[in-house]
Short mmCIF file of C-alpha atoms in Angstrom, two decimals:
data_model
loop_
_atom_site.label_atom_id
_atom_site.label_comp_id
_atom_site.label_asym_id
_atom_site.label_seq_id
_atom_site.Cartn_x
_atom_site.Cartn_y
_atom_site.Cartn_z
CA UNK A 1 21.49 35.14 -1.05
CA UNK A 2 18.61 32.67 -1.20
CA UNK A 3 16.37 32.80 1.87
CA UNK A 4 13.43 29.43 2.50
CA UNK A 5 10.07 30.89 3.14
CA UNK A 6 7.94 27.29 2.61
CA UNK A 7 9.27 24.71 3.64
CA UNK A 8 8.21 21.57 1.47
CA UNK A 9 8.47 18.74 4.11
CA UNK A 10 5.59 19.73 6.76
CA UNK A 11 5.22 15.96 7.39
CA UNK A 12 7.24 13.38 7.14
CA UNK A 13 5.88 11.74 4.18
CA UNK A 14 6.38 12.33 0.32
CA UNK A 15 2.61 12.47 -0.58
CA UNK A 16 2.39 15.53 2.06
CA UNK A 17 4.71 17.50 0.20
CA UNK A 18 4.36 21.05 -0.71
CA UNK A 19 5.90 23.36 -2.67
CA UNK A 20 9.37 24.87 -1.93
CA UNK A 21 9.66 28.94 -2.03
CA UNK A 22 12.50 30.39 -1.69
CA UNK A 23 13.44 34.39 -1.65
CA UNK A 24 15.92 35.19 -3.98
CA UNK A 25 17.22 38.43 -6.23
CA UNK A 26 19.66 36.18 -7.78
CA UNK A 27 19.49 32.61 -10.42
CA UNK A 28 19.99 29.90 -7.89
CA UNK A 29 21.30 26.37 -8.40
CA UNK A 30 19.02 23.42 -6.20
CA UNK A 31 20.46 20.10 -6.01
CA UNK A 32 18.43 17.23 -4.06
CA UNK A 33 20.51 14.36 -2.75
CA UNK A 34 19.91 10.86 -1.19
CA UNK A 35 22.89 10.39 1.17
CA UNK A 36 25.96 11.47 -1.32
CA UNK A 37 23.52 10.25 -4.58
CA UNK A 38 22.83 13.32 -6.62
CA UNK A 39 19.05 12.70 -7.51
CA UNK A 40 18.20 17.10 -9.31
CA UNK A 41 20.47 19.38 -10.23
CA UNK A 42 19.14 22.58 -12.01
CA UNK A 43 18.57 26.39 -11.81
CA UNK A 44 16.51 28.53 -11.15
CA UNK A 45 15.38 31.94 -11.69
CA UNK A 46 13.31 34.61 -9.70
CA UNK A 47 10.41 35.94 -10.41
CA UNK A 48 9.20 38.91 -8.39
CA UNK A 49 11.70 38.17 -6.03
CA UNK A 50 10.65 34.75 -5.17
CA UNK A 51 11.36 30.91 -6.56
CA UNK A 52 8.96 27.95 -6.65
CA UNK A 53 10.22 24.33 -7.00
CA UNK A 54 7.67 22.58 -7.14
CA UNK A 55 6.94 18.46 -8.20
CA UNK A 56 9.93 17.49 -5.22
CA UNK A 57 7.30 15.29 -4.29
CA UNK A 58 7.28 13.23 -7.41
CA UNK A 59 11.14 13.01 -8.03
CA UNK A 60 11.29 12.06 -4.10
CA UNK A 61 8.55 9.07 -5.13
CA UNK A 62 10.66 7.27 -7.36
CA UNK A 63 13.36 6.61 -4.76
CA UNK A 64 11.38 4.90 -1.77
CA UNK A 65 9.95 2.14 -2.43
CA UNK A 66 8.76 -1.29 -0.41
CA UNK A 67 9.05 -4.63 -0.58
CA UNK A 68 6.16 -7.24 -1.17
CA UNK A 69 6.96 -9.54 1.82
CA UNK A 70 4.59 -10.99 4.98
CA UNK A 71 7.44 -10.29 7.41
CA UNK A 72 11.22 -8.58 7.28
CA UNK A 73 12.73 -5.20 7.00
CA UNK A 74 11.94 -2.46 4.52
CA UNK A 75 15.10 -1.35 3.64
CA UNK A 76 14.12 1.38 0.66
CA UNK A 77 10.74 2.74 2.08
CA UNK A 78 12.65 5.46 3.57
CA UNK A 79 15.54 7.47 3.42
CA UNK A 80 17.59 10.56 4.34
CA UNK A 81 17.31 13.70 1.51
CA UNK A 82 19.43 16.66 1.62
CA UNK A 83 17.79 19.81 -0.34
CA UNK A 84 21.13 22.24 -0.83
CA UNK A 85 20.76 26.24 -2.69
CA UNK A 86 23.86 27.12 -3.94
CA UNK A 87 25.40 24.04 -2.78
CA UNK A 88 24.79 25.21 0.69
CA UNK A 89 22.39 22.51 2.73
CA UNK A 90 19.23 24.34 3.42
CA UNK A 91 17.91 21.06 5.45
CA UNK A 92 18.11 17.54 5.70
CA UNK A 93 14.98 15.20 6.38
CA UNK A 94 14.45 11.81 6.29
CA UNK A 95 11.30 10.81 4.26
CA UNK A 96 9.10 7.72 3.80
CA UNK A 97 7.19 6.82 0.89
CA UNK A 98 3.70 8.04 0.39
CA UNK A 99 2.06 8.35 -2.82
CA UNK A 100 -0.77 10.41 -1.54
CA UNK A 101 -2.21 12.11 1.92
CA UNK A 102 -3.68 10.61 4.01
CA UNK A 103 -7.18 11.91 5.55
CA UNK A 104 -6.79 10.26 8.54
CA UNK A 105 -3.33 11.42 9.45
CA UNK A 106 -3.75 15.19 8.39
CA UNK A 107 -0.58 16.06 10.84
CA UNK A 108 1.54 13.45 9.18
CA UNK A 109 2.17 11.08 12.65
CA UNK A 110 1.62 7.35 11.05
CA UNK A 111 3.69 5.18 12.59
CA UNK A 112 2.12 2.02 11.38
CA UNK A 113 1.64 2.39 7.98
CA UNK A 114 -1.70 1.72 6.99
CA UNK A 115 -4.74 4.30 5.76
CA UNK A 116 -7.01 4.07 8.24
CA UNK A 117 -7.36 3.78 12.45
CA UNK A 118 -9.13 0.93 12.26
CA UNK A 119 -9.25 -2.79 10.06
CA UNK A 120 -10.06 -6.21 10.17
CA UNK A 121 -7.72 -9.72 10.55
CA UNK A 122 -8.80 -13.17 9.97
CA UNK A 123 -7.14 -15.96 11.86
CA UNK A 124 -4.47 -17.78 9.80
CA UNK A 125 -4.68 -15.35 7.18
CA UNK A 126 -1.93 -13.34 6.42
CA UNK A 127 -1.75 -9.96 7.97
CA UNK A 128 1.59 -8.06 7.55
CA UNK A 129 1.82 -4.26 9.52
CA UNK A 130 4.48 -1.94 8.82
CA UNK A 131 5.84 -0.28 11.81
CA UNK A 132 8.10 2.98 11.78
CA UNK A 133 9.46 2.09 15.44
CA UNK A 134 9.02 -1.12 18.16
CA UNK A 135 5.35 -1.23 19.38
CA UNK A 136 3.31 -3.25 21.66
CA UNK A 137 0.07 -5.60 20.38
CA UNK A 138 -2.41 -5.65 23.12
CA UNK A 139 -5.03 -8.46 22.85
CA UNK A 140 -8.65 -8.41 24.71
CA UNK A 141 -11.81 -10.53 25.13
CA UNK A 142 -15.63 -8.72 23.73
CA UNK A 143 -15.72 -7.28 27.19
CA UNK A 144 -12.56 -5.14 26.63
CA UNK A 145 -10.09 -7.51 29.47
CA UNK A 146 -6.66 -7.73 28.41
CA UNK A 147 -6.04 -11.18 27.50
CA UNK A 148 -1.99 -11.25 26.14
CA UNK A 149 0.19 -8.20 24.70
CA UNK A 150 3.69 -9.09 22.97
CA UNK A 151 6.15 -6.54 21.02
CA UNK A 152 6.11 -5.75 17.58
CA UNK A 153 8.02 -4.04 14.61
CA UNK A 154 11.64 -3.21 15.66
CA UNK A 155 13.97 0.20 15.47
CA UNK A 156 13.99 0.54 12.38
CA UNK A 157 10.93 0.31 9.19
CA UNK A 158 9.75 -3.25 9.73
CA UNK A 159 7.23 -5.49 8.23
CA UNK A 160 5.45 -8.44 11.09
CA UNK A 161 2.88 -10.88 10.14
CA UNK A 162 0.21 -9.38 12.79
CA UNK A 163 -1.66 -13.06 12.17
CA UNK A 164 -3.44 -13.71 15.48
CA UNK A 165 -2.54 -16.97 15.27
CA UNK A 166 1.24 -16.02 14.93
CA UNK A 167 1.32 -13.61 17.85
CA UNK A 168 -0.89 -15.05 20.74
CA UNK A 169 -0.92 -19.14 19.24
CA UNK A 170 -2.02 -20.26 22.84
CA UNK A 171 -5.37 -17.82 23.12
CA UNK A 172 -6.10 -15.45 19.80
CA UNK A 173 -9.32 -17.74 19.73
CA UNK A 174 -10.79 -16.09 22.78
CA UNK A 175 -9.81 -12.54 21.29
CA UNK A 176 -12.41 -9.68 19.73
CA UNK A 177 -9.95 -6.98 18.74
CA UNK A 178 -6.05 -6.03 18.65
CA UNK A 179 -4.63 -2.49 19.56
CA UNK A 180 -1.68 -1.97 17.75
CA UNK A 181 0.53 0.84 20.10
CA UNK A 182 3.71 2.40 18.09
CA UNK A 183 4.95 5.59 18.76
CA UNK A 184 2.25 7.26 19.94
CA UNK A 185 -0.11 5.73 16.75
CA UNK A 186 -2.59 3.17 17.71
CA UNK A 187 -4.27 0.54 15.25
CA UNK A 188 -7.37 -1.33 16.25
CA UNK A 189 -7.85 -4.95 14.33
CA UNK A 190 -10.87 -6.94 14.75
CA UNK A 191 -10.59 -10.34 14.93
CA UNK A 192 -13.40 -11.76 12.40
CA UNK A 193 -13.77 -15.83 13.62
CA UNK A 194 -16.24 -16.62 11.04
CA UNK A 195 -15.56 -19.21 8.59
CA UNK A 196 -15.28 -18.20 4.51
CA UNK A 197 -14.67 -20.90 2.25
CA UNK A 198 -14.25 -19.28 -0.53
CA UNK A 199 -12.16 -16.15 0.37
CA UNK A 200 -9.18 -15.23 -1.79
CA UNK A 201 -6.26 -13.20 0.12
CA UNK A 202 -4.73 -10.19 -1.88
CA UNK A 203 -1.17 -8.91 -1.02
CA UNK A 204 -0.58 -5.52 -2.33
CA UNK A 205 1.49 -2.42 -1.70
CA UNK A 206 -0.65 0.44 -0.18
CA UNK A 207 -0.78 4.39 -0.35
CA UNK A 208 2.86 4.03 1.71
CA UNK A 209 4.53 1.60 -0.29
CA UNK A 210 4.03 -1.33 2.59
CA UNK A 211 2.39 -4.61 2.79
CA UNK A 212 -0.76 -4.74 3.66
CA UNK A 213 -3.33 -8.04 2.65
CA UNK A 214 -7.20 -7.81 2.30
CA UNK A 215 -9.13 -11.03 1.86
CA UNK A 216 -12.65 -11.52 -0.38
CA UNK A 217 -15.82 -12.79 1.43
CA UNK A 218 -16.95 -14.60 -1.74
CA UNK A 219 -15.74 -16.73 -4.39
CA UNK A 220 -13.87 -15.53 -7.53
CA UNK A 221 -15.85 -15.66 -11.07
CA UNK A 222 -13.37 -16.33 -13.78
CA UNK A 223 -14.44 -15.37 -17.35
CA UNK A 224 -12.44 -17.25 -19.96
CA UNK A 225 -10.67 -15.10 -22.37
CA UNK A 226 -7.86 -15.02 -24.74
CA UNK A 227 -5.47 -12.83 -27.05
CA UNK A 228 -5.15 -14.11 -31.28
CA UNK A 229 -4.29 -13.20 -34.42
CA UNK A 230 -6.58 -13.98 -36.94
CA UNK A 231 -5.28 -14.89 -40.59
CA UNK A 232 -6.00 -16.71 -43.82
CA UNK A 233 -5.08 -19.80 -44.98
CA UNK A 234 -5.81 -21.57 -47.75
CA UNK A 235 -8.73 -19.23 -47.74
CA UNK A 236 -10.01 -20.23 -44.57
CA UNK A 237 -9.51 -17.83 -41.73
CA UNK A 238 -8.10 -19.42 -38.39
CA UNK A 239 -5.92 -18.27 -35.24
CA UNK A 240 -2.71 -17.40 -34.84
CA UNK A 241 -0.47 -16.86 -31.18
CA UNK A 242 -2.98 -17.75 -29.33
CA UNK A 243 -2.42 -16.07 -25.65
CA UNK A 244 -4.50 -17.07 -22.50
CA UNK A 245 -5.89 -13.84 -20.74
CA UNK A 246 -8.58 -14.83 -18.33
CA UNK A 247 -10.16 -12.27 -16.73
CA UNK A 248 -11.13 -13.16 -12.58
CA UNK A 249 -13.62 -10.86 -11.28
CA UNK A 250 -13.91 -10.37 -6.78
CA UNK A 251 -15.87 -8.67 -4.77
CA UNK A 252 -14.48 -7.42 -1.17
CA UNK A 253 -18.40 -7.89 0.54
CA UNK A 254 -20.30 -5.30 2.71
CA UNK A 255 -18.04 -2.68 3.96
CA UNK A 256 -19.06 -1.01 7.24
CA UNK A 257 -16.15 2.16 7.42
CA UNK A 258 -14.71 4.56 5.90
CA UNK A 259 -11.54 3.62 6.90
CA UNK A 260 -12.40 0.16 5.69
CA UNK A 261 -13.26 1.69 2.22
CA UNK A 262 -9.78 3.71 1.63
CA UNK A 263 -8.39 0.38 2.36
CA UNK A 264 -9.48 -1.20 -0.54
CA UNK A 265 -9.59 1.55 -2.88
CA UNK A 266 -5.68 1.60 -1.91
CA UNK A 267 -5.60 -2.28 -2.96
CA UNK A 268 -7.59 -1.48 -6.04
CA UNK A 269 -4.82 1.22 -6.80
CA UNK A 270 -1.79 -0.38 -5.83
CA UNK A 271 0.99 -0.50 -8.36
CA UNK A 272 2.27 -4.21 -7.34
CA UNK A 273 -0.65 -7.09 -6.11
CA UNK A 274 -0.31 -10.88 -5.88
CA UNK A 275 -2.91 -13.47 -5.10
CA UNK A 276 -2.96 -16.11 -2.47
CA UNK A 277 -3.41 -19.31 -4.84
CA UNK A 278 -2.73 -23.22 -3.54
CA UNK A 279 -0.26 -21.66 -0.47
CA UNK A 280 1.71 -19.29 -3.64
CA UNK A 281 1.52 -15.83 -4.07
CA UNK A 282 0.81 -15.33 -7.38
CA UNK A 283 1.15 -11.69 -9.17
CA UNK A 284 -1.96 -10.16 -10.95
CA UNK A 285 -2.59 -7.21 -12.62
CA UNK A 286 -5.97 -5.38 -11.77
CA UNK A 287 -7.91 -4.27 -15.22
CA UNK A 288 -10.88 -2.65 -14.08
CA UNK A 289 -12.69 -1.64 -11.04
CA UNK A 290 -16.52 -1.11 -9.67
CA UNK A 291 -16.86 1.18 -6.53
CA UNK A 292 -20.27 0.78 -4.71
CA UNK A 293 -20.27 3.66 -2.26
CA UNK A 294 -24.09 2.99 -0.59
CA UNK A 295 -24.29 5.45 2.55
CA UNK A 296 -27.36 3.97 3.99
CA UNK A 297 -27.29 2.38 7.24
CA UNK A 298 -23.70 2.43 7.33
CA UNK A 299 -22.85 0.56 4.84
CA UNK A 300 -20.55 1.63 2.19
CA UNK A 301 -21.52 -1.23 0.20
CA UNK A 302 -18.61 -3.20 -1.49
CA UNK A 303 -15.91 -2.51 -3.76
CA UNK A 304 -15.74 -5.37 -7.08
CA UNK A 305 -12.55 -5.53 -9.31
CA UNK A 306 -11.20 -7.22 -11.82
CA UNK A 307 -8.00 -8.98 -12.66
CA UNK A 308 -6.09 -11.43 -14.67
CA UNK A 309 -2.52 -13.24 -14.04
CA UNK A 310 0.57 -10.91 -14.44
CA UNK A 311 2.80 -12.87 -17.27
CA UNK A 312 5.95 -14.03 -15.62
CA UNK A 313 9.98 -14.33 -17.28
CA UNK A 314 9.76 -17.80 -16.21
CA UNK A 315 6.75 -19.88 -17.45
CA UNK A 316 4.64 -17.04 -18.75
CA UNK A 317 1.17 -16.83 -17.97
CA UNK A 318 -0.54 -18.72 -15.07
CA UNK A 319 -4.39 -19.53 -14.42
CA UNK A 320 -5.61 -20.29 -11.51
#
């Protein structure tokens, strides 16, 4: 008979997932399930006495995912796993999608699912928060007075457009900062007023699989580029299948926290991005990155990436 030493589910989230040890004199036979979906089935022998299954955490991964949407319910970014020896249940959890730990959250307690404690919102920019539970948004003046509050996120995973303009339309303008309350997590969101002409909006898909949109302080640089073949004709050499592949370069500005930082690096990272282009979200793929990580006077300086336009079923490549 198999006994569980380690348990492999300390937190609630994939990316804080450990090892799984089990006792055991005997082979045993693990199967993982998703509700009655049989995601592993194999066996296992002892050595010394003892079993490690290990890599749960990246079979787990490929089941939860989110969607890449300013407002509505995330559906697949968790879901209820049943880990049985011998096809005896040892436990049943239900996880949420993480593709690494966070520092922030070493206990595993998120309950609005982005990296850090604190961020930053523009008005009339996008902001979509992912909440695990209902929650309150609490708005005040520089002085710290509550000026409005109003519910967010619902029972269940759930995506809002945290816009200041779409929460408190009759007085976000007379608002510094946000606190976010939800289960027990709290989010402050400054309110930046200032004016950028030329900021680009990002929508991406962060360390936990939710929505989450970052905008530029400067203008995009686009370098022209292109794909070819190059062949002879004739004995003159010209270009064949020609392929647009512009390269846009942005730069995120000064950062002033950490927590601002792992923000962006998650953006940088993210395995699904789109662009805000002409009121369309557009998606891009990101090509290369440049970290500046200045320390001095608390500054982290900025992060600068580059991208071109993901090539789509319908009309192929667009530029911007």
């Amino acid at each position: 008979m198999a006994t569980l030493t380690q348990h492999p589910c300390p937190t609630k989230f994939v990316g804080d997932m450990q090892d799984m040890i089990l006792t055991s004199a005997d082979s045993v036979e693990f199967q993982l399930k998703q509700a009655e979906t049989l995601v592993l089935k194999e066996t296992y022998n002892p050595a010394n006495g003892s079993i490690r299954i290990g890599g749960l955490d990246k079979v787990i991964d490929t089941c939860l995912y989110g969607e890449l949407k300013e407002i509505g319910g995330q559906d697949f970014i968790s879901a209820s796993f049943n880990f049985l020896v011998d096809g005896t249940s040892v436990f049943t959890n239900t996880l949420y999608a993480s593709h690494q730990r966070n520092a922030f959250d070493a206990a595993g307690a998120k309950m609005i699912l982005t990296h850090g404690l604190i961020d930053v919102c523009r008005p009339g920019t996008p902001h979509p928060l992912t909440f695990l539970a209902s929650g309150t948004a609490i708005l005040y003046d520089k002085e710290g007075n509550e000026i409005n509050s109003c519910s967010v996120g619902s029972v269940t995973p759930y995506t809002d457009n945290c816009d200041p303009e779409q929460l408190f339309p009759t007085n976000f303008h007379l608002g510094a900062y946000i606190v976010y309350n939800c289960g027990g997590d709290t989010l402050k969101t400054f309110i930046d007023h200032r004016d950028y002409p030329d900021a680009t909006s990002f929508l991406f898909l962060n360390m936990y699989d939710a929505p989450e949109v970052l905008s530029t302080k400067v203008a995009l640089v686009v370098k022209p580029q292109s794909t070819d073949d190059i062949g002879t004709s004739f004995g003159e050499d010209r270009k064949y299948h020609i392929t647009q592949a512009d390269e846009y370069n942005a730069e995120s500005g000064a950062l002033y926290t950490r927590a601002e930082y792992a923000q962006w690096r998650d953006l940088v990272m993210s395995r699904k991005v789109q662009v805000l282009w002409d009121g369309r979200w557009l998606p891009i793929i990101i090509t290369k990155t440049n970290y500046s990580h200045t320390l001095r006077k608390g500054s982290f300086g900025g992060i600068g990436f580059s991208f071109r336009m993901a090539r789509q079923r319908d009309n192929g490549m667009i530029t911007i």
